[in-house]
PDB file of C-alpha atoms and ligand atoms in Angstrom:
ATOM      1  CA  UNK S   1     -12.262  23.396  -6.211  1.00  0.00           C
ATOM      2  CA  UNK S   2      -8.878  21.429  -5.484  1.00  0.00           C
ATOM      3  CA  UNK S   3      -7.871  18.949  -8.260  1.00  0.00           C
ATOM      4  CA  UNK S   4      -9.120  15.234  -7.966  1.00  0.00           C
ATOM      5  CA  UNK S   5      -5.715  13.350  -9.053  1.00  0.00           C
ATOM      6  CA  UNK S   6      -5.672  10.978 -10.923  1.00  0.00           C
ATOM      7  CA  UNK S   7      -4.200   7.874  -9.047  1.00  0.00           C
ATOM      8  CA  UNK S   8      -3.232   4.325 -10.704  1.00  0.00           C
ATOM      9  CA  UNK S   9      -2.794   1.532  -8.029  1.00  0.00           C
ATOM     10  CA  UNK S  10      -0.951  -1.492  -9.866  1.00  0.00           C
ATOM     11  CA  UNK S  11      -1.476  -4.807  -7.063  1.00  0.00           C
ATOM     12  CA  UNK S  12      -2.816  -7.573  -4.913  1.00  0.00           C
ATOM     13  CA  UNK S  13      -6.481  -7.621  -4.120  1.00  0.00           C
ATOM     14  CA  UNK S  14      -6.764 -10.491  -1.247  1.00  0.00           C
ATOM     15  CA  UNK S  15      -9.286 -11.158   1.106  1.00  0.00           C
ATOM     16  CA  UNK S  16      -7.530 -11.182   4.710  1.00  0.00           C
ATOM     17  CA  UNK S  17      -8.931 -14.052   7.209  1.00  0.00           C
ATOM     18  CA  UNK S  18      -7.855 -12.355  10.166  1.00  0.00           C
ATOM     19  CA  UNK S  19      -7.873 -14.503  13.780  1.00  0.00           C
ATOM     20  CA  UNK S  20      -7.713 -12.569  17.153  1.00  0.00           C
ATOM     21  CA  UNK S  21      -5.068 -14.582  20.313  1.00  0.00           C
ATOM     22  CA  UNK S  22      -3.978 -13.691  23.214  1.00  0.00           C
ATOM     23  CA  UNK S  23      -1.489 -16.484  23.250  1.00  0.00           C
ATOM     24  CA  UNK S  24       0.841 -17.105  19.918  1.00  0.00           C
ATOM     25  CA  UNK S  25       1.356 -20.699  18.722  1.00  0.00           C
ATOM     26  CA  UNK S  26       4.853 -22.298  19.031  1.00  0.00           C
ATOM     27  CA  UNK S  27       5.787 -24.922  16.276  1.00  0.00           C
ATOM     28  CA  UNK S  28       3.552 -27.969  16.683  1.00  0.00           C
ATOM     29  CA  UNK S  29       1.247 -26.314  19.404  1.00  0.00           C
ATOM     30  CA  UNK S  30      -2.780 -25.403  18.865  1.00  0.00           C
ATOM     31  CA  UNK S  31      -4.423 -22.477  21.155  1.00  0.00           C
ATOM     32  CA  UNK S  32      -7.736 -20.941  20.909  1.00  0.00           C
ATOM     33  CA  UNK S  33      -8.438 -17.630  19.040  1.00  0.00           C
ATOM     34  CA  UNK S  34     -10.982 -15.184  20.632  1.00  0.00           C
ATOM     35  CA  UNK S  35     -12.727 -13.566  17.059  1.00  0.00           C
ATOM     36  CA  UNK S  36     -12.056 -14.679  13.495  1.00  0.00           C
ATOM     37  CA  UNK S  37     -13.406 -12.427  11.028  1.00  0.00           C
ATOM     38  CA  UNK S  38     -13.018 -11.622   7.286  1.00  0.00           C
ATOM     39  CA  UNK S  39     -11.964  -8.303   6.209  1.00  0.00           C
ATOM     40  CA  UNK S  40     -11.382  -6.599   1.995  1.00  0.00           C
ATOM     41  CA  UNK S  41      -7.840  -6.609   1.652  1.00  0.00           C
ATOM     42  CA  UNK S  42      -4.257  -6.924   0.045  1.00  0.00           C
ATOM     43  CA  UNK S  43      -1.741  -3.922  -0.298  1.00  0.00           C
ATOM     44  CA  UNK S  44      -2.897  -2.580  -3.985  1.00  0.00           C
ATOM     45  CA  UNK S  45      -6.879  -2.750  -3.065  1.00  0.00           C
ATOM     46  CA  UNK S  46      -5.712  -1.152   0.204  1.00  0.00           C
ATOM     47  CA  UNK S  47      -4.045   1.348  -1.098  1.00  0.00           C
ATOM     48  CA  UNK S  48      -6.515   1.995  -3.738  1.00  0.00           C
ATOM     49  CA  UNK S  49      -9.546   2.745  -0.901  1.00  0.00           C
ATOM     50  CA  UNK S  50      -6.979   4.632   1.640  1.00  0.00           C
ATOM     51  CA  UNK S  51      -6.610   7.018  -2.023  1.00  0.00           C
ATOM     52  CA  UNK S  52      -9.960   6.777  -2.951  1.00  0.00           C
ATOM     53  CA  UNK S  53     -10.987   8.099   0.569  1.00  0.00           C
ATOM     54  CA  UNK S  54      -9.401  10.959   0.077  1.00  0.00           C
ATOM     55  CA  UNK S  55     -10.639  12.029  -3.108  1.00  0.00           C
ATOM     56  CA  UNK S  56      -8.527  10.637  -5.202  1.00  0.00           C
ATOM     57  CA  UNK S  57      -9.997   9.169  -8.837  1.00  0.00           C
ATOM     58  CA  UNK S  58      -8.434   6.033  -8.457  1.00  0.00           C
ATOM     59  CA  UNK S  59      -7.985   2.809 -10.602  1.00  0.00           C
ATOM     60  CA  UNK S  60      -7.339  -0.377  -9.983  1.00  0.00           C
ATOM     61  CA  UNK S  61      -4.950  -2.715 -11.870  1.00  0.00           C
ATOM     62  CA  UNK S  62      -5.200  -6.009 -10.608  1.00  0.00           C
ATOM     63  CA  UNK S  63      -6.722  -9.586 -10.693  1.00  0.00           C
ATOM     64  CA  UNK S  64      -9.420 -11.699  -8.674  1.00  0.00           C
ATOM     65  CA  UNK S  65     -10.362 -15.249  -8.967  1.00  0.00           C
ATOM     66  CA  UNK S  66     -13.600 -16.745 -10.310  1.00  0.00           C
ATOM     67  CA  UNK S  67     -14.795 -17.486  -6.850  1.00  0.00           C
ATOM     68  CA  UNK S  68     -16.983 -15.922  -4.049  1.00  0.00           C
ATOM     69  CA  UNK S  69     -14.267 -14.035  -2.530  1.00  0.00           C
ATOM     70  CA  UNK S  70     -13.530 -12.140  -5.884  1.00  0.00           C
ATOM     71  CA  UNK S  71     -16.578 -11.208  -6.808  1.00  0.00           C
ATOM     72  CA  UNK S  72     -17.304  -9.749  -3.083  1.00  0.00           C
ATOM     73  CA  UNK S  73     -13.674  -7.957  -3.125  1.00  0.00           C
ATOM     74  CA  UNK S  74     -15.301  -6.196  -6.508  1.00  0.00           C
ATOM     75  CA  UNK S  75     -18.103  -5.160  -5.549  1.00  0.00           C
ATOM     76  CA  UNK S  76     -16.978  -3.734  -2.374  1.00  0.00           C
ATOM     77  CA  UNK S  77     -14.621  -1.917  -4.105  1.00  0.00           C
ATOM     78  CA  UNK S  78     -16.853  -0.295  -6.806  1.00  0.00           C
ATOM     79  CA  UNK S  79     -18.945   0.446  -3.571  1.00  0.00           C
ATOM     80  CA  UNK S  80     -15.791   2.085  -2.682  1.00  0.00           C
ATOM     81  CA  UNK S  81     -15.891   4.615  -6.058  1.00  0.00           C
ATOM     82  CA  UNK S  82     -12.646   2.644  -7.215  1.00  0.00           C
ATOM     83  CA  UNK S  83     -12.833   2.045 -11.339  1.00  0.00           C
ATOM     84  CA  UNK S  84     -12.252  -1.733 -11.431  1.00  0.00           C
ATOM     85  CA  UNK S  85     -12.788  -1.845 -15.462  1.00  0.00           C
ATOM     86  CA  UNK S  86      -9.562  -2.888 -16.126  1.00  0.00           C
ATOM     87  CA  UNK S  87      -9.477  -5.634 -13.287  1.00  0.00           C
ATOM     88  CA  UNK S  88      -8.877  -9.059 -14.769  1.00  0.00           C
ATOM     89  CA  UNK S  89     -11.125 -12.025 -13.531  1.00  0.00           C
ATOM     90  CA  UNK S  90      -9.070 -15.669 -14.158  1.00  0.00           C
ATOM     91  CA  UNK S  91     -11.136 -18.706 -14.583  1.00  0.00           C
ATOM     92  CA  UNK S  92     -10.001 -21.790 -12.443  1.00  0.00           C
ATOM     93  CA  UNK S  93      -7.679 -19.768 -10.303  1.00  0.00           C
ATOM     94  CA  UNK S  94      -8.182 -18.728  -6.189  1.00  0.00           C
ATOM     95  CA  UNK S  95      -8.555 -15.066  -5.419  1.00  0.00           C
ATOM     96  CA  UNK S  96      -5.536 -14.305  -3.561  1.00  0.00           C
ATOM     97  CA  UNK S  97      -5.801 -14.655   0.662  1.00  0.00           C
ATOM     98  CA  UNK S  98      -4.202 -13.131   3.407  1.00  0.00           C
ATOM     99  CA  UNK S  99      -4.246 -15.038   6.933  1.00  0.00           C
ATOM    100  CA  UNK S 100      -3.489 -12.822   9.845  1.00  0.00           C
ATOM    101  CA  UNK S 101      -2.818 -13.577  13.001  1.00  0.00           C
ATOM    102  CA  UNK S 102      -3.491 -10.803  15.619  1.00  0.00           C
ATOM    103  CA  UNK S 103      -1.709 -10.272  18.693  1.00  0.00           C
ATOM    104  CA  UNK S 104      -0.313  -7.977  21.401  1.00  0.00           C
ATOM    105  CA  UNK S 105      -1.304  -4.942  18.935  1.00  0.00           C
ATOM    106  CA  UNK S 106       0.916  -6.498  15.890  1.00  0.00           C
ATOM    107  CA  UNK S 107       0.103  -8.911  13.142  1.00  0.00           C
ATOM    108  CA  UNK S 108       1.683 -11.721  11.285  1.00  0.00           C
ATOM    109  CA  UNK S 109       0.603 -12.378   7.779  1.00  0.00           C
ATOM    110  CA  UNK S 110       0.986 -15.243   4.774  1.00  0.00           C
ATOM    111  CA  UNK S 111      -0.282 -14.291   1.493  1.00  0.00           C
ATOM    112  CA  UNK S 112      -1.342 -16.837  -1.173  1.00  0.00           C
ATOM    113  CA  UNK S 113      -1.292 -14.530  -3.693  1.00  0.00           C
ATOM    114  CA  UNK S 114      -3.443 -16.990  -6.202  1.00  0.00           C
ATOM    115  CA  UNK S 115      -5.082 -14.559  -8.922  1.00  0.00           C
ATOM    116  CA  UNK S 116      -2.355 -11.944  -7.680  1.00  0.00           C
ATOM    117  CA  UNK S 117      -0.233 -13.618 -10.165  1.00  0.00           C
ATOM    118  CA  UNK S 118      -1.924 -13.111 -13.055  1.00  0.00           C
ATOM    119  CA  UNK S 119      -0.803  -9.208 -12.682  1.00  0.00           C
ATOM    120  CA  UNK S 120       1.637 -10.051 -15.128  1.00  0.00           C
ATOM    121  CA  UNK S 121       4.019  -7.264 -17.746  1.00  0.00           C
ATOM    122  CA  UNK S 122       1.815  -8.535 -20.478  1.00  0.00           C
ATOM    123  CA  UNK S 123      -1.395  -7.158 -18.692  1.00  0.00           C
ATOM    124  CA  UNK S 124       0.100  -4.243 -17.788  1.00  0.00           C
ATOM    125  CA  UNK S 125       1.409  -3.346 -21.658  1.00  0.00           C
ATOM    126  CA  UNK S 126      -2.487  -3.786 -22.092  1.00  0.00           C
ATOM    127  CA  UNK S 127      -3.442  -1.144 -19.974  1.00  0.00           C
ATOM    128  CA  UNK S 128      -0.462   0.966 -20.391  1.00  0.00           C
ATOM    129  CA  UNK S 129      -2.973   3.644 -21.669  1.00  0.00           C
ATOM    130  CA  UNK S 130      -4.642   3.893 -17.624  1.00  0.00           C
ATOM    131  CA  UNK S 131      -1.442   3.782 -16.582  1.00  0.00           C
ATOM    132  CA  UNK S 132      -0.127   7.362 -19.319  1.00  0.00           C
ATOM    133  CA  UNK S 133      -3.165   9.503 -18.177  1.00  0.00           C
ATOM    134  CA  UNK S 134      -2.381   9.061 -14.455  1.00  0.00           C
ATOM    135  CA  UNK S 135      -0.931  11.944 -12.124  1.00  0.00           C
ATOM    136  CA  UNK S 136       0.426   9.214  -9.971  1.00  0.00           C
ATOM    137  CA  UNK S 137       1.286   5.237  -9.989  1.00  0.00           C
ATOM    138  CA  UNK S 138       1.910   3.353  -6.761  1.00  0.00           C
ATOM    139  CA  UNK S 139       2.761  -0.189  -6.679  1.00  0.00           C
ATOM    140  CA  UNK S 140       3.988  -2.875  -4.028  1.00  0.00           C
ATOM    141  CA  UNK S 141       5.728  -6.005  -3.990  1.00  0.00           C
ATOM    142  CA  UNK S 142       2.491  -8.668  -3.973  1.00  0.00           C
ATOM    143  CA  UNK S 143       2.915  -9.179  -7.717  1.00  0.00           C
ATOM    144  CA  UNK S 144       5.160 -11.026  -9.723  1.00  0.00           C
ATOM    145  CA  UNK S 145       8.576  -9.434  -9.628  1.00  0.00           C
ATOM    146  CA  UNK S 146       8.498  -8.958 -13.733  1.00  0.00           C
ATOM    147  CA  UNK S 147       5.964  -6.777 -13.597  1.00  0.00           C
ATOM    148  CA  UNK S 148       8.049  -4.091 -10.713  1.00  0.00           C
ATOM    149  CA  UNK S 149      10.710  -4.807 -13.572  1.00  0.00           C
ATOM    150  CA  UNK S 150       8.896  -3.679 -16.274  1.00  0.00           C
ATOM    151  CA  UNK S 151       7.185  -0.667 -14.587  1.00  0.00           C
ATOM    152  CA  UNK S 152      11.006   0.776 -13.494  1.00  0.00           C
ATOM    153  CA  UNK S 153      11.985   0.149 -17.040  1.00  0.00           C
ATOM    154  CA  UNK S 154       9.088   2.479 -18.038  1.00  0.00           C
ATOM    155  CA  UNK S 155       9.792   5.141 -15.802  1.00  0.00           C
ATOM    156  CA  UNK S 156      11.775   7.481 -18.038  1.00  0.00           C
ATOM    157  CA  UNK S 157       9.443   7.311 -20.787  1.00  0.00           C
ATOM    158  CA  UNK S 158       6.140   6.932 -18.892  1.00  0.00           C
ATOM    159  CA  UNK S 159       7.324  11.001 -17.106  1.00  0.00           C
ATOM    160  CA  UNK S 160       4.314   9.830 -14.683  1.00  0.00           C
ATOM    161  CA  UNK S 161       5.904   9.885 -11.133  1.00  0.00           C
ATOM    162  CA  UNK S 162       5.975   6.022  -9.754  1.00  0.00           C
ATOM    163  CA  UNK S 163       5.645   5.370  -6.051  1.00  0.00           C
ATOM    164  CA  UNK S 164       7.656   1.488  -5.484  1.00  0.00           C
ATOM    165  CA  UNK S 165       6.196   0.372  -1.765  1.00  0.00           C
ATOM    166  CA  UNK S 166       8.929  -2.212  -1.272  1.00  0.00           C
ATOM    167  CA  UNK S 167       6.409  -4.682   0.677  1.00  0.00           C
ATOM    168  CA  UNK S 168       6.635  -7.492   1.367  1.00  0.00           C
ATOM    169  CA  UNK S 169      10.113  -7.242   0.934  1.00  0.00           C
ATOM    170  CA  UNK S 170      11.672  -9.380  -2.438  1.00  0.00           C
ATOM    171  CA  UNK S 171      15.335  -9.144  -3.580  1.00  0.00           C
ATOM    172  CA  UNK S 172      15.494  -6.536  -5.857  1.00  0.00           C
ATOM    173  CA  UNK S 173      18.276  -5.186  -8.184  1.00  0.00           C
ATOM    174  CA  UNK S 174      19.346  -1.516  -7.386  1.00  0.00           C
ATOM    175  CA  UNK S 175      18.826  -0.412 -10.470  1.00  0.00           C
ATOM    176  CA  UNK S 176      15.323  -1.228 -10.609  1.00  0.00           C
ATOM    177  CA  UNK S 177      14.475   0.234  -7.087  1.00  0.00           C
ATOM    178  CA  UNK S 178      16.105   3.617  -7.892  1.00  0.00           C
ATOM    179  CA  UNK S 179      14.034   3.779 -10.952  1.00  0.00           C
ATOM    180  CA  UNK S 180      11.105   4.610  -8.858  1.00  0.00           C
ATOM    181  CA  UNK S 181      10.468   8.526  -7.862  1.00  0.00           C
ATOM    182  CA  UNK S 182       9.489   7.074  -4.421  1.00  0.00           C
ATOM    183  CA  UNK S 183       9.725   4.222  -2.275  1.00  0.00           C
ATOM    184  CA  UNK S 184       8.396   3.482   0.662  1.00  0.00           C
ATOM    185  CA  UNK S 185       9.574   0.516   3.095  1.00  0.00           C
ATOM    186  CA  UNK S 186       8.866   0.217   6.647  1.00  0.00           C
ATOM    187  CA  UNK S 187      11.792  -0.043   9.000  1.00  0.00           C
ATOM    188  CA  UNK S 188      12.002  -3.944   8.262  1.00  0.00           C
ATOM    189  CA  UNK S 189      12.521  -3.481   4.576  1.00  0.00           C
ATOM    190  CA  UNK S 190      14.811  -0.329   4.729  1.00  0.00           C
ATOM    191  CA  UNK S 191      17.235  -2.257   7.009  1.00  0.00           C
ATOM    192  CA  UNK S 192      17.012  -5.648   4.117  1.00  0.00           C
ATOM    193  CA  UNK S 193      17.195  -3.019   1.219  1.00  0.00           C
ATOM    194  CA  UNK S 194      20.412  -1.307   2.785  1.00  0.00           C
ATOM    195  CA  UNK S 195      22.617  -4.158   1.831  1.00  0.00           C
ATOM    196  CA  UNK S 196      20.942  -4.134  -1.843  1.00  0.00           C
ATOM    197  CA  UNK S 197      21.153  -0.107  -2.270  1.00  0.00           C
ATOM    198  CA  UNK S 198      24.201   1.368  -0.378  1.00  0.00           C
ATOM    199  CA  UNK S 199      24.324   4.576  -1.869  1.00  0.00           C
ATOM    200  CA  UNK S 200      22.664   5.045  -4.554  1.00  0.00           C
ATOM    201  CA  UNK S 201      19.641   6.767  -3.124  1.00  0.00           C
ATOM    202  CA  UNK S 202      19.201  10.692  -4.381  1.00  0.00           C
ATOM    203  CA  UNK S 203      17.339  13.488  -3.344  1.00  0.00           C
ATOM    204  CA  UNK S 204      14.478  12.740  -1.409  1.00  0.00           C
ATOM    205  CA  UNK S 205      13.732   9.314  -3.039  1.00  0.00           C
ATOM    206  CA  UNK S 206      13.188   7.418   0.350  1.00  0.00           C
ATOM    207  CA  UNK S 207      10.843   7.442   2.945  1.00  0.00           C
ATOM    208  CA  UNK S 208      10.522   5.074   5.895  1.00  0.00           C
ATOM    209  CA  UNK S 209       7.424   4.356   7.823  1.00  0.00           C
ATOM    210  CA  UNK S 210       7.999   3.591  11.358  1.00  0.00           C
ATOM    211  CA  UNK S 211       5.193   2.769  13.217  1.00  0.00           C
ATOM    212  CA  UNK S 212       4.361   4.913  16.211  1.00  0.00           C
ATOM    213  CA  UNK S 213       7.589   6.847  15.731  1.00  0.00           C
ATOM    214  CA  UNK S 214       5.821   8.496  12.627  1.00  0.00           C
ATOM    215  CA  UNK S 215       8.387   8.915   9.502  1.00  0.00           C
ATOM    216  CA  UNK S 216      11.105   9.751   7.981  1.00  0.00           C
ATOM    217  CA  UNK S 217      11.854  11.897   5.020  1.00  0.00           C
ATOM    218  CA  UNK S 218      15.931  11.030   4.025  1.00  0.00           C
ATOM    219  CA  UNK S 219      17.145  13.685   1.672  1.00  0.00           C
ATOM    220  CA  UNK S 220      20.732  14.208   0.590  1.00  0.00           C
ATOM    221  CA  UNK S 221      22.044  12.082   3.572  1.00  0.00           C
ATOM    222  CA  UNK S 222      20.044  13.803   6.147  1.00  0.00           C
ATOM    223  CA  UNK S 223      17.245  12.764   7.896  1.00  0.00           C
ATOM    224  CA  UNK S 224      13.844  14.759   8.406  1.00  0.00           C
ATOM    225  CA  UNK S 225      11.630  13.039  10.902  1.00  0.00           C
ATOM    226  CA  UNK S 226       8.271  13.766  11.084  1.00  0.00           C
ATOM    227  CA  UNK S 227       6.308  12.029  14.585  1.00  0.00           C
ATOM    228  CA  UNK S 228       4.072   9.900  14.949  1.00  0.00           C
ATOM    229  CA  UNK S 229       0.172  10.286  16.870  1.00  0.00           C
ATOM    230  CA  UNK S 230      -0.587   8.652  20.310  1.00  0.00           C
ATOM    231  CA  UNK S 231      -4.023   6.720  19.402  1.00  0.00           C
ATOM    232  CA  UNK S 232      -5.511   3.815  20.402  1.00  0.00           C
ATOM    233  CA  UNK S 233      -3.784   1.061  18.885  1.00  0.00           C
ATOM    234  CA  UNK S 234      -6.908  -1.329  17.549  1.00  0.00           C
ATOM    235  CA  UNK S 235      -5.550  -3.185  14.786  1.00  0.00           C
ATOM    236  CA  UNK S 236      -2.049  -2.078  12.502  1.00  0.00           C
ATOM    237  CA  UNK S 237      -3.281  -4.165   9.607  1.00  0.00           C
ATOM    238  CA  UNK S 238      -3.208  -1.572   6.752  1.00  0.00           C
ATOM    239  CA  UNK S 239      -1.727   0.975   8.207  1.00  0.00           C
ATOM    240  CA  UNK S 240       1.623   1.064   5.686  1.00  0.00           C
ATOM    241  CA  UNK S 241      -1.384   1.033   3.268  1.00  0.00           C
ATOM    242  CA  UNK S 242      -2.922   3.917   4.187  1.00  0.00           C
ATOM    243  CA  UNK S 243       0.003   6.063   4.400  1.00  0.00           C
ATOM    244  CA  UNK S 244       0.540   5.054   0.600  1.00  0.00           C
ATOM    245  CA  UNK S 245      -2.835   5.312  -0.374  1.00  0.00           C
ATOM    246  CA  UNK S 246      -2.402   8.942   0.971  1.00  0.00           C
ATOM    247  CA  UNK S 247       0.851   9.646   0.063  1.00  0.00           C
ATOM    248  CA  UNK S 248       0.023   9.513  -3.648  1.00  0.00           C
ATOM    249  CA  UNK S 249      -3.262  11.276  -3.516  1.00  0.00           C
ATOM    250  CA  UNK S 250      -1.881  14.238  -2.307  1.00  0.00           C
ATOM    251  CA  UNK S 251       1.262  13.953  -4.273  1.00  0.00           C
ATOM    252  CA  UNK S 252      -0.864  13.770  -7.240  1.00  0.00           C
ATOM    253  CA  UNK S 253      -2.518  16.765  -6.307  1.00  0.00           C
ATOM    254  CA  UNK S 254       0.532  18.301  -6.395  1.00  0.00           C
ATOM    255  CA  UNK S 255       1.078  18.995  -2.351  1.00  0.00           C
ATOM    256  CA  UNK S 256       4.753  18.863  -1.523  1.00  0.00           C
ATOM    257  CA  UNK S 257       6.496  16.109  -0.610  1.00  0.00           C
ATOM    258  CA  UNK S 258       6.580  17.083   3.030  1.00  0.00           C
ATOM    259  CA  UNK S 259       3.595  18.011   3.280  1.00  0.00           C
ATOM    260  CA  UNK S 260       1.889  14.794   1.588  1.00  0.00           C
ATOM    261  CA  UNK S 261       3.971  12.950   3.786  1.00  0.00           C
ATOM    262  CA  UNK S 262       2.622  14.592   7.447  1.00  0.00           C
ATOM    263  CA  UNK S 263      -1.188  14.086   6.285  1.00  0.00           C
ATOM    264  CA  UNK S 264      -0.597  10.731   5.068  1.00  0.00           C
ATOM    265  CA  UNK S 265       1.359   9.654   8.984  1.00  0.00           C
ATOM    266  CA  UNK S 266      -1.575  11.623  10.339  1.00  0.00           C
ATOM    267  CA  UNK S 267      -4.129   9.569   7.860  1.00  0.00           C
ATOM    268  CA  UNK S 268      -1.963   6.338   9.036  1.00  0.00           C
ATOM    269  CA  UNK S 269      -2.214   6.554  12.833  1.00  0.00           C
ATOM    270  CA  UNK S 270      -6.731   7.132  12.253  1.00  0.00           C
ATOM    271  CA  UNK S 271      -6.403   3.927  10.331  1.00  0.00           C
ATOM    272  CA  UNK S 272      -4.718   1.911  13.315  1.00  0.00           C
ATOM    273  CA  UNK S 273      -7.947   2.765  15.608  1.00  0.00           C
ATOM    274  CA  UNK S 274     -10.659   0.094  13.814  1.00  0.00           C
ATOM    275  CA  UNK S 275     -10.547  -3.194  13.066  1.00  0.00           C
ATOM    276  CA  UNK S 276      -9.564  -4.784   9.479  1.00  0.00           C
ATOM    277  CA  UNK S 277      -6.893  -3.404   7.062  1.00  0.00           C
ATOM    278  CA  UNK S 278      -9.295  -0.468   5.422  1.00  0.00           C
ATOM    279  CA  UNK S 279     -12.352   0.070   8.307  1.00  0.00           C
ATOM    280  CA  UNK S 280     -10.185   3.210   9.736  1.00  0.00           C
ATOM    281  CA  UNK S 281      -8.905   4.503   6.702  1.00  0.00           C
ATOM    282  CA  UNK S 282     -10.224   8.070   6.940  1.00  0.00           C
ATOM    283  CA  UNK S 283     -12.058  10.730   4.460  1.00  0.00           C
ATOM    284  CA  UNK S 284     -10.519  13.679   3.262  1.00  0.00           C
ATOM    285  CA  UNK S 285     -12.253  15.546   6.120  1.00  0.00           C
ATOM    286  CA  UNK S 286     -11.823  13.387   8.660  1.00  0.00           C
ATOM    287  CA  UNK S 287      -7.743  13.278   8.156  1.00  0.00           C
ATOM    288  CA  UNK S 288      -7.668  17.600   7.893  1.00  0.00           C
ATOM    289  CA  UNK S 289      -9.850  17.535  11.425  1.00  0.00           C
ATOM    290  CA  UNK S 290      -7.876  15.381  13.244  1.00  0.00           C
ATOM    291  CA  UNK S 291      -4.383  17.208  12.058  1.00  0.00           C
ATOM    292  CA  UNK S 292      -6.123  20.603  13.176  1.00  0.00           C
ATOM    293  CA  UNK S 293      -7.079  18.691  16.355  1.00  0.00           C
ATOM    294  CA  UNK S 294      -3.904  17.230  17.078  1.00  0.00           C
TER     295      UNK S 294
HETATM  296  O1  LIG D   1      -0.691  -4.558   4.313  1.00  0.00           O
HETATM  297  C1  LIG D   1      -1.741  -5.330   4.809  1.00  0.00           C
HETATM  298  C2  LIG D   1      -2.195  -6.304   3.787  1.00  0.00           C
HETATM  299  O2  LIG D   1      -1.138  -7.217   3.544  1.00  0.00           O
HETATM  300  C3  LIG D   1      -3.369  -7.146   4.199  1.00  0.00           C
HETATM  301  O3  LIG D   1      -4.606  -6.559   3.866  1.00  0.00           O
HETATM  302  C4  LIG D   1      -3.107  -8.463   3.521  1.00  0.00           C
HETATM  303  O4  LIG D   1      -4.013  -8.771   2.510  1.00  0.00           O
HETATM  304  C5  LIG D   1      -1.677  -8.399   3.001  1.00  0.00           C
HETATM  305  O5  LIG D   1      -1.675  -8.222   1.651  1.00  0.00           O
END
């Protein structure tokens, strides 16, 4: 039997209040959506199910509110096999929201990260004992900006390999980004972290996500790209989730980095084809047949 790794997802739980148009908004102007629906979201819970899908044994660091969207977001995700022991409930504060507006097969999003705050260094030095017996941590930018701090500050001691996806993108010191084994920004955030990093990338630290065009692997300088799958394009919310989800369960399970890299864009571009950040995200199974397929 292959190994189950052990994954620890450190972020935002939100719930995403997603509206479909045809026609976007200018400044000042009101149209008429076609379908407003609510979906389970926010990059760490995200990230947590795309893992969790694919056999990871995954935990969840993170906060919710003390409000109907919190305690829905938990019990979907312990529906989802995700342990959500160590995820904190704040009295008197909103669980954290997403609203997305769909359009011409691309999204824009504004968090209110509300309980998302809350994921503070203080909560993680509680749970730094989740966070020793993992195989793999992966983390995003939806929490406060201490907390990436103090996880990079952890890294050499820690010797658990720490996956930074650099979303939404946040000024960050160098210093702290390099800290992380991995990181993983979409074209947008590669281009703003650029400036910030120069060249003080090694190895094969950085991977960008790019869409349709698949990925890229950068190692020493040169760049291994790896394409992307023509699907039907339903909804791209979630898809830079999945491929981290992915990315650190096989990782964790001790695939190389290539290879973890070509099932999670192949795990990416299933995700794309169903509505809602985590509806596509595939199974194990489901990501092996369509890469045999395809
Ligand atoms: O990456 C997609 C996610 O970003 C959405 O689910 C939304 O909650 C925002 O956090």
């Amino acid at each position: 039997m292959e190994k189950r790794p052990k994954v620890t997802v450190i972020g935002s739980i939100n719930m995403d209040l997603t509206v479909q148009t045809s026609i976007m908004p200018k400044q000042g102007e009101t149209v008429l959506g076609d379908h407003f629906n609510t979906y389970p979201g926010g990059k760490g819970a995200n990230q947590a199910v795309a893992a969790a899908r694919l056999g990871a044994d995954v935990c969840l660091l993170g906060a919710i509110g003390d409000d109907d969207f919190g305690a829905n977001l938990l019990n979907h995700l312990r529906e989802e096999g995700i342990n959500t022991a160590s995820v904190s409930m704040q009295e008197n504060v909103s669980t954290g929201t997403a609203t997305i507006i769909l359009s011409n097969q691309d999204n824009r999003i504004i968090v209110a990260p509300g309980a998302n705050r809350m994921v503070t260094p203080d909560y993680i030095k509680e749970h730094l004992h989740v966070i020793k017996e993992s195989d793999i941590i992966l983390t995003q930018l939806e929490i406060p900006i201490d907390t990436i701090t103090y996880l990079a500050s952890l890294s050499e001691e820690l010797k658990v390999p720490m996956i930074l996806n650099p979303a939404p993108y946040q000024p960050l010191p160098a210093s702290v980004v390099e800290a992380f084994r991995y990181i993983t920004p979409n074209e947008t955030e590669a281009e703003l972290f650029k400036k910030e990093l120069q060249e003080g990338i090694k190895g094969d630290q950085w991977i960008t996500t790019k869409g349709k065009e698949g990925v890229s692997i950068y190692k020493k300088g040169e760049e291994l790209k790896i394409p992307g799958y023509p699907v039907n394009v339903e909804d791209t919310t979630g898809a830079g989730d999945t491929f981290n989800g992915a990315l650190a369960a096989y990782l964790g399970r001790e695939y190389t980095l290539e290879d973890s890299v070509r099932i999670a864009n192949a795990a990416a571009a299933l995700s794309v084809t169903q509505k809602g950040a985590q509806s596509g995200m595939p199974t194990q199974e489901a990501v092996e047949r369509f890469m045999k397929e395809n």
